[in-house]
Tab-separated table of C-alpha atoms in Angstrom:
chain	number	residue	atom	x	y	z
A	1	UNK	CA	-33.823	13.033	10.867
A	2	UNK	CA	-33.617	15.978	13.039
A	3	UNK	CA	-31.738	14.262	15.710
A	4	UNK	CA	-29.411	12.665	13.545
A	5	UNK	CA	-29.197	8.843	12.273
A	6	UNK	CA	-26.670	6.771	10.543
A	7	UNK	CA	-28.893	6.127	6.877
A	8	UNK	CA	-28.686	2.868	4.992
A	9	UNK	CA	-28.622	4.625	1.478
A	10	UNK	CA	-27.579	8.163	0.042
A	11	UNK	CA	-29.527	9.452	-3.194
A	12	UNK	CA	-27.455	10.964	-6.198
A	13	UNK	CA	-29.986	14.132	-7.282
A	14	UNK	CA	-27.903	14.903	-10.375
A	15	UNK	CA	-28.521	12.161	-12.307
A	16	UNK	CA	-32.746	13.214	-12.802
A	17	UNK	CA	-32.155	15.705	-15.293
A	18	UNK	CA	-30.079	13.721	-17.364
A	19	UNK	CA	-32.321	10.532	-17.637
A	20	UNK	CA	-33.589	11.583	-21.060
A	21	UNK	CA	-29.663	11.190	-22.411
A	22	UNK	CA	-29.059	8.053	-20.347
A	23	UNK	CA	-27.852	5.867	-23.427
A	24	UNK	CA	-25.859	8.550	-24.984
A	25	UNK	CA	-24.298	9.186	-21.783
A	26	UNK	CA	-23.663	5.248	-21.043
A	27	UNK	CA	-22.322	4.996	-24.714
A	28	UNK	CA	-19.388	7.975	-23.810
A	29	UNK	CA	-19.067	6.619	-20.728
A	30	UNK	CA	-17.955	3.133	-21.582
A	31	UNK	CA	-15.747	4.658	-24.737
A	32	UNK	CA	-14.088	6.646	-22.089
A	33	UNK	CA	-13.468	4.020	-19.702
A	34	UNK	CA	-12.258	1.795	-22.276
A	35	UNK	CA	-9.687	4.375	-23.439
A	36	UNK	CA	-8.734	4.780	-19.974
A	37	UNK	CA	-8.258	0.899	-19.545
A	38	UNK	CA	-6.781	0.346	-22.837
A	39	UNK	CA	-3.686	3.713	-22.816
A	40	UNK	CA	-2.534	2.863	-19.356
A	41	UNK	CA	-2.501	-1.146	-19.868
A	42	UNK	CA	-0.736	-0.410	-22.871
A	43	UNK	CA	1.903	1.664	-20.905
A	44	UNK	CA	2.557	-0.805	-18.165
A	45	UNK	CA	2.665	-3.470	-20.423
A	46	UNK	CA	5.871	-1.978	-22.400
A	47	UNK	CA	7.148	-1.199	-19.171
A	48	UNK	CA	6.382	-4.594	-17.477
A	49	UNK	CA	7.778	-6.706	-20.171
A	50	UNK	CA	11.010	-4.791	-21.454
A	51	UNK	CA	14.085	-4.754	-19.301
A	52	UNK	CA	15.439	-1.857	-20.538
A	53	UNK	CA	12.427	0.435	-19.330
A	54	UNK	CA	13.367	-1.484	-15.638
A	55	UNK	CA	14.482	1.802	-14.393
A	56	UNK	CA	12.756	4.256	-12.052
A	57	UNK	CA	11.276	6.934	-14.185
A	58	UNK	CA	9.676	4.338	-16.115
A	59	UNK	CA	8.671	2.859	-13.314
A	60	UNK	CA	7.029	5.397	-11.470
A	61	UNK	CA	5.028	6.029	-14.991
A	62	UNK	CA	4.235	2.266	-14.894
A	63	UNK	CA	2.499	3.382	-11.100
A	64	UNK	CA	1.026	6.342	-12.536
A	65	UNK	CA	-0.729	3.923	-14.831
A	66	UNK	CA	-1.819	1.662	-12.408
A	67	UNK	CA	-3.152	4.368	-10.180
A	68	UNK	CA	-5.040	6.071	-13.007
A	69	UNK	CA	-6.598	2.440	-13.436
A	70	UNK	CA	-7.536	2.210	-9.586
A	71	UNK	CA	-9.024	5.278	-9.536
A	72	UNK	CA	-11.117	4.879	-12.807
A	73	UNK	CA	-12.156	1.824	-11.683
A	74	UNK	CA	-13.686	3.352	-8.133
A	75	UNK	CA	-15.436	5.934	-10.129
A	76	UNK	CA	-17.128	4.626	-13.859
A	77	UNK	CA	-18.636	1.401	-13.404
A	78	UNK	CA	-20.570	2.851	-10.577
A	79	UNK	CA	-21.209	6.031	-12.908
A	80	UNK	CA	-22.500	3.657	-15.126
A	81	UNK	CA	-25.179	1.925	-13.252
A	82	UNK	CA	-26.400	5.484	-11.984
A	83	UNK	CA	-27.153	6.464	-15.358
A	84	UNK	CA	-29.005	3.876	-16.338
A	85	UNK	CA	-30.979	3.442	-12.494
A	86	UNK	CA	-34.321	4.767	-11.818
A	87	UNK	CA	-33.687	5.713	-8.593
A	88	UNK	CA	-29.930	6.297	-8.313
A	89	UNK	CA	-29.519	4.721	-4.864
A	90	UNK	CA	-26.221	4.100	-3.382
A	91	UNK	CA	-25.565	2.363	-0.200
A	92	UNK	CA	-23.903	3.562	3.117
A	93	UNK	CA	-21.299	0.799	2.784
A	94	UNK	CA	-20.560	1.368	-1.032
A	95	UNK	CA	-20.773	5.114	-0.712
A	96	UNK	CA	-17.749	4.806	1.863
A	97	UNK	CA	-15.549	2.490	-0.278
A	98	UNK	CA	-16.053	4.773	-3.310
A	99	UNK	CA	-15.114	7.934	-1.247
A	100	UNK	CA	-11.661	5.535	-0.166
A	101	UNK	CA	-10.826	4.660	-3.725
A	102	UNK	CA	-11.815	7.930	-4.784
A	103	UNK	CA	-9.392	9.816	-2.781
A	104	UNK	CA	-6.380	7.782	-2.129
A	105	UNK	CA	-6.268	7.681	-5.995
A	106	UNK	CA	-5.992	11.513	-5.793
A	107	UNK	CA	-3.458	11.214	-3.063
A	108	UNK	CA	-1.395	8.373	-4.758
A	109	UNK	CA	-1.239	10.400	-8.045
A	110	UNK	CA	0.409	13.836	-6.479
A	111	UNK	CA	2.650	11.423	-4.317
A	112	UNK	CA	3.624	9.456	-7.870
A	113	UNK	CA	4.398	13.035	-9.498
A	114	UNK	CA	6.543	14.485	-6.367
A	115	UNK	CA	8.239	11.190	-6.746
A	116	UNK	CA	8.848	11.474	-10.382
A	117	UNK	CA	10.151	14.944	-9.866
A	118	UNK	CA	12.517	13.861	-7.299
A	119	UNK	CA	13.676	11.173	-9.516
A	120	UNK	CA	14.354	13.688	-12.403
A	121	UNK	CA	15.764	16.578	-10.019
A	122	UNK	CA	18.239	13.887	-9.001
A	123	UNK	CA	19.277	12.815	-12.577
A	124	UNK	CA	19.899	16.305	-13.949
A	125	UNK	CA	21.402	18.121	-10.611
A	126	UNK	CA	23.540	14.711	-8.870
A	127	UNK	CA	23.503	12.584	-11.485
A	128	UNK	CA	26.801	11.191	-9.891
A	129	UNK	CA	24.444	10.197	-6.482
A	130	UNK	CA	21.507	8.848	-9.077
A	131	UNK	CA	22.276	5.078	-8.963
A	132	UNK	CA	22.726	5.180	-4.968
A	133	UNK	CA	19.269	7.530	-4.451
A	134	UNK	CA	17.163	6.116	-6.827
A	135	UNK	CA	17.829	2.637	-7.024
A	136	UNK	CA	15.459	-0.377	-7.399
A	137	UNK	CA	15.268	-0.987	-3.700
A	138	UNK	CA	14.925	3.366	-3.260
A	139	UNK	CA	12.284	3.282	-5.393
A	140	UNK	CA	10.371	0.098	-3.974
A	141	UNK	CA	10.748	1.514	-0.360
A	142	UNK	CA	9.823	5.282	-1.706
A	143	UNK	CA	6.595	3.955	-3.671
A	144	UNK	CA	5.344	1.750	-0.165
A	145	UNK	CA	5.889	5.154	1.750
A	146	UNK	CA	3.450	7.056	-0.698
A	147	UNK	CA	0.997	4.061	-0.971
A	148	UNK	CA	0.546	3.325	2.993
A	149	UNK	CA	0.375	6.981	3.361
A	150	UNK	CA	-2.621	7.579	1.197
A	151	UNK	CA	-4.481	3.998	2.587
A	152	UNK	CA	-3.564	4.920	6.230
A	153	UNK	CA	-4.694	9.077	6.007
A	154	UNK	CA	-7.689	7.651	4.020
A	155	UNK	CA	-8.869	5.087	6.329
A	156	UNK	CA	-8.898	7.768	9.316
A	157	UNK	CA	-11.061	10.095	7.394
A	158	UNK	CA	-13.470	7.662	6.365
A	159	UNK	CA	-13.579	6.265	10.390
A	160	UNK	CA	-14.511	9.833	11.609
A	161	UNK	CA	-16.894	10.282	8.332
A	162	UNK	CA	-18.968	7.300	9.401
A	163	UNK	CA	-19.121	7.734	12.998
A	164	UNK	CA	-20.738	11.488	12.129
A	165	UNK	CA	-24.563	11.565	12.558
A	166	UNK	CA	-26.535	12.928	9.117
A	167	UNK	CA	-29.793	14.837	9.031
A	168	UNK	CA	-29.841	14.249	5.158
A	169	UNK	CA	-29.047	11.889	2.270
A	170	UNK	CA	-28.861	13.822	-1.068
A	171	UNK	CA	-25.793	14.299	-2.642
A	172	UNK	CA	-25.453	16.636	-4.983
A	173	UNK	CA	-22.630	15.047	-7.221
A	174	UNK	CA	-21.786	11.979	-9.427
A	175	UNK	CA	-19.837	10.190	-6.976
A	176	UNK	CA	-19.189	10.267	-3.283
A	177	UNK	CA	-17.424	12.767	-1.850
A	178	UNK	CA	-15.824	13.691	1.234
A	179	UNK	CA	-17.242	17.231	1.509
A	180	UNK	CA	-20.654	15.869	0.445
A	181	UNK	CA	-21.203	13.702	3.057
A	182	UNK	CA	-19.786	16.603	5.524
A	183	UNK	CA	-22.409	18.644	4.455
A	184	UNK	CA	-25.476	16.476	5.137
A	185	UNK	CA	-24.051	15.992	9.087
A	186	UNK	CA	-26.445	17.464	11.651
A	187	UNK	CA	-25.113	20.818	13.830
A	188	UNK	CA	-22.116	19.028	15.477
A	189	UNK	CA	-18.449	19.633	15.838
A	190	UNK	CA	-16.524	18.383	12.822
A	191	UNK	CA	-13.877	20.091	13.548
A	192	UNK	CA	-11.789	16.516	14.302
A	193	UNK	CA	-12.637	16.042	9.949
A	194	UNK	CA	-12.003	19.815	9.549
A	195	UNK	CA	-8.318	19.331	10.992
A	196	UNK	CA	-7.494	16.006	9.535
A	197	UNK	CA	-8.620	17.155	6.099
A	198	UNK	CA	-6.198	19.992	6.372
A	199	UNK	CA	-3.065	17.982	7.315
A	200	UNK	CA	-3.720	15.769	4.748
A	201	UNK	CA	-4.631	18.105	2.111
A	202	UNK	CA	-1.606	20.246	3.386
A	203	UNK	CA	1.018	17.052	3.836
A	204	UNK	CA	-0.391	15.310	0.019
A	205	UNK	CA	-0.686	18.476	-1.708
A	206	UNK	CA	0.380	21.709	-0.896
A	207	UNK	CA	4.055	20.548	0.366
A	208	UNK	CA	4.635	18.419	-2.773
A	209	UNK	CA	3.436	20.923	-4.773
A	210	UNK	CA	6.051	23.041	-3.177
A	211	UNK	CA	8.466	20.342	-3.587
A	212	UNK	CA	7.566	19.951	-7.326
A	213	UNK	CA	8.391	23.858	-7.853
A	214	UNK	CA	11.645	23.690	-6.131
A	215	UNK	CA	13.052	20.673	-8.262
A	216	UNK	CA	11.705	22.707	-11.320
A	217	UNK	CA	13.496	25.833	-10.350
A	218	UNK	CA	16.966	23.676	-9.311
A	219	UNK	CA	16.724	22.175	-12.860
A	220	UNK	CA	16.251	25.342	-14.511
A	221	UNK	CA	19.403	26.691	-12.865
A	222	UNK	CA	21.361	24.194	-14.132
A	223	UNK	CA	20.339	24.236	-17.579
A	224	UNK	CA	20.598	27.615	-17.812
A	225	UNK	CA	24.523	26.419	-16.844
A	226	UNK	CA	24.698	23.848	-19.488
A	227	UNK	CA	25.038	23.043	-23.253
A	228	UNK	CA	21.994	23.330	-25.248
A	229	UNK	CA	22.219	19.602	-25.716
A	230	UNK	CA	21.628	18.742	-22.297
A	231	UNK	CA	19.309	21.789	-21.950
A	232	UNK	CA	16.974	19.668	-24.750
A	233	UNK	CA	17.612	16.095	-23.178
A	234	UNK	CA	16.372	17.599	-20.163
A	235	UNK	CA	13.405	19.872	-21.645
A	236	UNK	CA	12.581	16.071	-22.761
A	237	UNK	CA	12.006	14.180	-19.820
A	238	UNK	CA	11.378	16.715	-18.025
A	239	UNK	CA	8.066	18.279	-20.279
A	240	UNK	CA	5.729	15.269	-20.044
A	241	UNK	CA	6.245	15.273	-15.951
A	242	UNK	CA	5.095	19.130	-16.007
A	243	UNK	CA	1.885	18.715	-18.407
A	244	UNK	CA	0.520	16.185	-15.920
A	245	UNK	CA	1.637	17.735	-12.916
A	246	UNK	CA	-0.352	20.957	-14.369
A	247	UNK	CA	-2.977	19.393	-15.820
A	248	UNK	CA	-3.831	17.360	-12.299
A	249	UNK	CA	-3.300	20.340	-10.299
A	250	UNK	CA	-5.645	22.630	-12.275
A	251	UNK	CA	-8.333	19.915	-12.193
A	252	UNK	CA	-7.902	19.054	-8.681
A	253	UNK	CA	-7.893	22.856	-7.494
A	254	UNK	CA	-10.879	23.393	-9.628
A	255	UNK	CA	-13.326	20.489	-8.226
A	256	UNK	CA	-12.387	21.463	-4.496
A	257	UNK	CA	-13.251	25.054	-4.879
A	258	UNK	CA	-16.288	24.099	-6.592
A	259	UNK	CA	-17.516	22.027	-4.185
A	260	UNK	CA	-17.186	24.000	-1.856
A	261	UNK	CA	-20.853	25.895	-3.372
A	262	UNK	CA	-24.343	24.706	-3.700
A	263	UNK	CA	-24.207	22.514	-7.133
A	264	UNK	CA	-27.260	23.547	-8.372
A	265	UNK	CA	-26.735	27.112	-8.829
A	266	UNK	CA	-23.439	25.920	-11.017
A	267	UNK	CA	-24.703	22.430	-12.005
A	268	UNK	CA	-23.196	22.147	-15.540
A	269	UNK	CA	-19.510	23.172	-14.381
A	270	UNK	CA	-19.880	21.123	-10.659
A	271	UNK	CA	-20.521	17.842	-13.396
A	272	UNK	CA	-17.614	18.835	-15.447
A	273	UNK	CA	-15.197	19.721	-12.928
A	274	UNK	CA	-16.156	16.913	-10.410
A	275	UNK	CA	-15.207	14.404	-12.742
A	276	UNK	CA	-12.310	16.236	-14.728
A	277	UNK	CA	-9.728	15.090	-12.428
A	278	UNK	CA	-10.555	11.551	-13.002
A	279	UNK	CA	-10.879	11.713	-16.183
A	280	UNK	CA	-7.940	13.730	-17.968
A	281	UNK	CA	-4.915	12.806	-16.240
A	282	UNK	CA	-6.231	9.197	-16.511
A	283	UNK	CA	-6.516	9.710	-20.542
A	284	UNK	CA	-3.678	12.245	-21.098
A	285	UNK	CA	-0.855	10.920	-19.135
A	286	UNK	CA	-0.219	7.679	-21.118
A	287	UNK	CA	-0.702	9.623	-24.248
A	288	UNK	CA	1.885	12.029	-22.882
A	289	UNK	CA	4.488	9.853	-22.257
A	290	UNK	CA	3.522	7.342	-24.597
A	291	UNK	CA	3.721	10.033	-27.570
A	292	UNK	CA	6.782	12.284	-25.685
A	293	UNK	CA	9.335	9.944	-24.358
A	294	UNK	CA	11.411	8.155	-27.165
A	295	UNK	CA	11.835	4.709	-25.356
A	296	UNK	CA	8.644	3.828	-24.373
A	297	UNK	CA	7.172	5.228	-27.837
A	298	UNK	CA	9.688	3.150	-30.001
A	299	UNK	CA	8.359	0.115	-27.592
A	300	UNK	CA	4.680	0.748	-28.285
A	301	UNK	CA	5.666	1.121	-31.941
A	302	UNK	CA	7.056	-2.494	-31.702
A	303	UNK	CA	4.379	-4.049	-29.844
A	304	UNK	CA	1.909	-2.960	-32.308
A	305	UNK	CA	4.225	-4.110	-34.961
A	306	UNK	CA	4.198	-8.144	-33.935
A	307	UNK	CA	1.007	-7.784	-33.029
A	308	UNK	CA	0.186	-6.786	-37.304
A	309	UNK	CA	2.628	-9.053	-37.872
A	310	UNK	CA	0.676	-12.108	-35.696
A	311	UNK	CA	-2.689	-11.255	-36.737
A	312	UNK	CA	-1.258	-11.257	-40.871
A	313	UNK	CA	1.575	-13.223	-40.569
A	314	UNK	CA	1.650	-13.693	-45.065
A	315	UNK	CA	1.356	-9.942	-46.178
């Protein structure tokens, strides 16, 4: 492939030195996924079904749900039929739609968390202008806005990615990834990737981020200005938002640096951090604000009671 050709299959190289552990591996897989499935169905349920969660912090944690779901979905039931393949043999086509999922998951969940920031900068700093910013119809329009955005920067990447000729078709990884498929493309200009890569990254991450800290610092100032009442009501809703947002960010930063380097030189830490930020925001948010914030927790609490109640309706 010295010229360059457009392959009908990529080959996942990681997976050979684990085949002894396959059905260990398969076993924690599924456990994980089903964890995954089963804490954020849980949390849009609650959120779904009771009226008084209708509102849009719980809302937006509904989405963060959902998105952890979409995302999980693009990346274990694939993981699981690598493990247990012989030849661990994706296709062009599939490799593509995984890198889409993949990534507009990541994009999605750091557009949910600016959103959720905004929502609570709003609440504690104009809570007089809350009900006209961040009503139902706000919220709608501002959760289309982040969706299209990561579909619509996603979908260019992936038409430059396909149209770039490859002299190669390992990939180093457990998934597809951007960068990996960047790195197999034969000496030509990807500078067009290069530059969309950095807007996006710049206009989904690094400007939220921003955004994030600034709310943070505006609500800090007014605390410091308030009772030590409001100081804890806000230390409340506010502490759950800044785990995830830290936890994501750390995980995120970690797996881009890292594969940025040859895997097999750091091939223990490029598994774990390629597939920590799937996995721990996807498991810890709904515990966060499942265990953290008093309304949805009193609802799970409930939910769990019927269903005891339906399943041994005479004790």
């Amino acid at each position: 492939m010295e010229n360059g050709t457009m392959p009908s299959y990529f080959y996942f190289t990681l997976f050979k030195d684990f085949f002894h552990l396959r059905y260990f591996l398969v076993i924690v897989t599924l456990s994980v996924y089903f964890s995954i499935v089963l804490f954020n169905v849980i949390i849009f349920y609650v959120v779904f079904k009771e009226r008084s969660l209708h509102e849009p912090m719980y809302i937006l944690i509904s989405c963060l749900s959902v998105n952890d779901l979409f995302g999980s979905t693009g990346f274990f039931p694939r993981l699981i039929i690598d493990i247990l393949s012989n030849t661990n043999v994706i296709s062009r086509s599939a490799c593509f739609v995984q890198i889409y999922i993949i990534y507009t998951y990541a994009i999605s969940e750091y557009t949910i968390l600016t959103l959720m920031a905004y929502d609570r900068y709003v609440a504690i700093c104009h809570p007089l202008k809350y009900h006209r910013l961040m009503n139902s119809k706000a919220t709608t329009l501002y959760i289309v806005i982040a969706s299209l955005y990561g579909m619509i920067s996603m979908g260019l990447a992936i038409f430059f990615l396909a149209r770039l000729p490859l002299c190669g078709t390992d990939i180093a990884r457990l998934y597809c990834s951007n960068w990996s498929v960047v790195r197999l493309s034969c000496r030509v200009s990807t500078s067009t990737i290069n530059i969309l890569g950095f807007f996006v990254t710049t206009t989904t991450v690094f400007l939220p981020a921003l955004f994030i800290l600034y709310t943070y610092v505006r609500i800090l100032i007014i605390c410091q200005k308030s009772s030590k009442e409001f100081r804890g009501k806000a230390l409340q809703t506010c502490l759950p938002h800044i785990v995830c947002f830290v936890n994501y960010s750390v995980a995120s930063f970690c797996d881009i640096a890292l594969s940025r380097y040859d895997s097999d030189k750091y091939k223990i830490a490029a598994i774990f951090f390629s597939v920590e930020f799937l996995v721990l925001p996807a498991v810890f948010n709904p515990l966060i604000y499942g265990l953290n914030l008093p309304e949805i927790r009193k609802h799970i609490l409930c939910l769990f009671r019927r269903s005891k109640i339906a399943h041994f309706p005479y004790k």
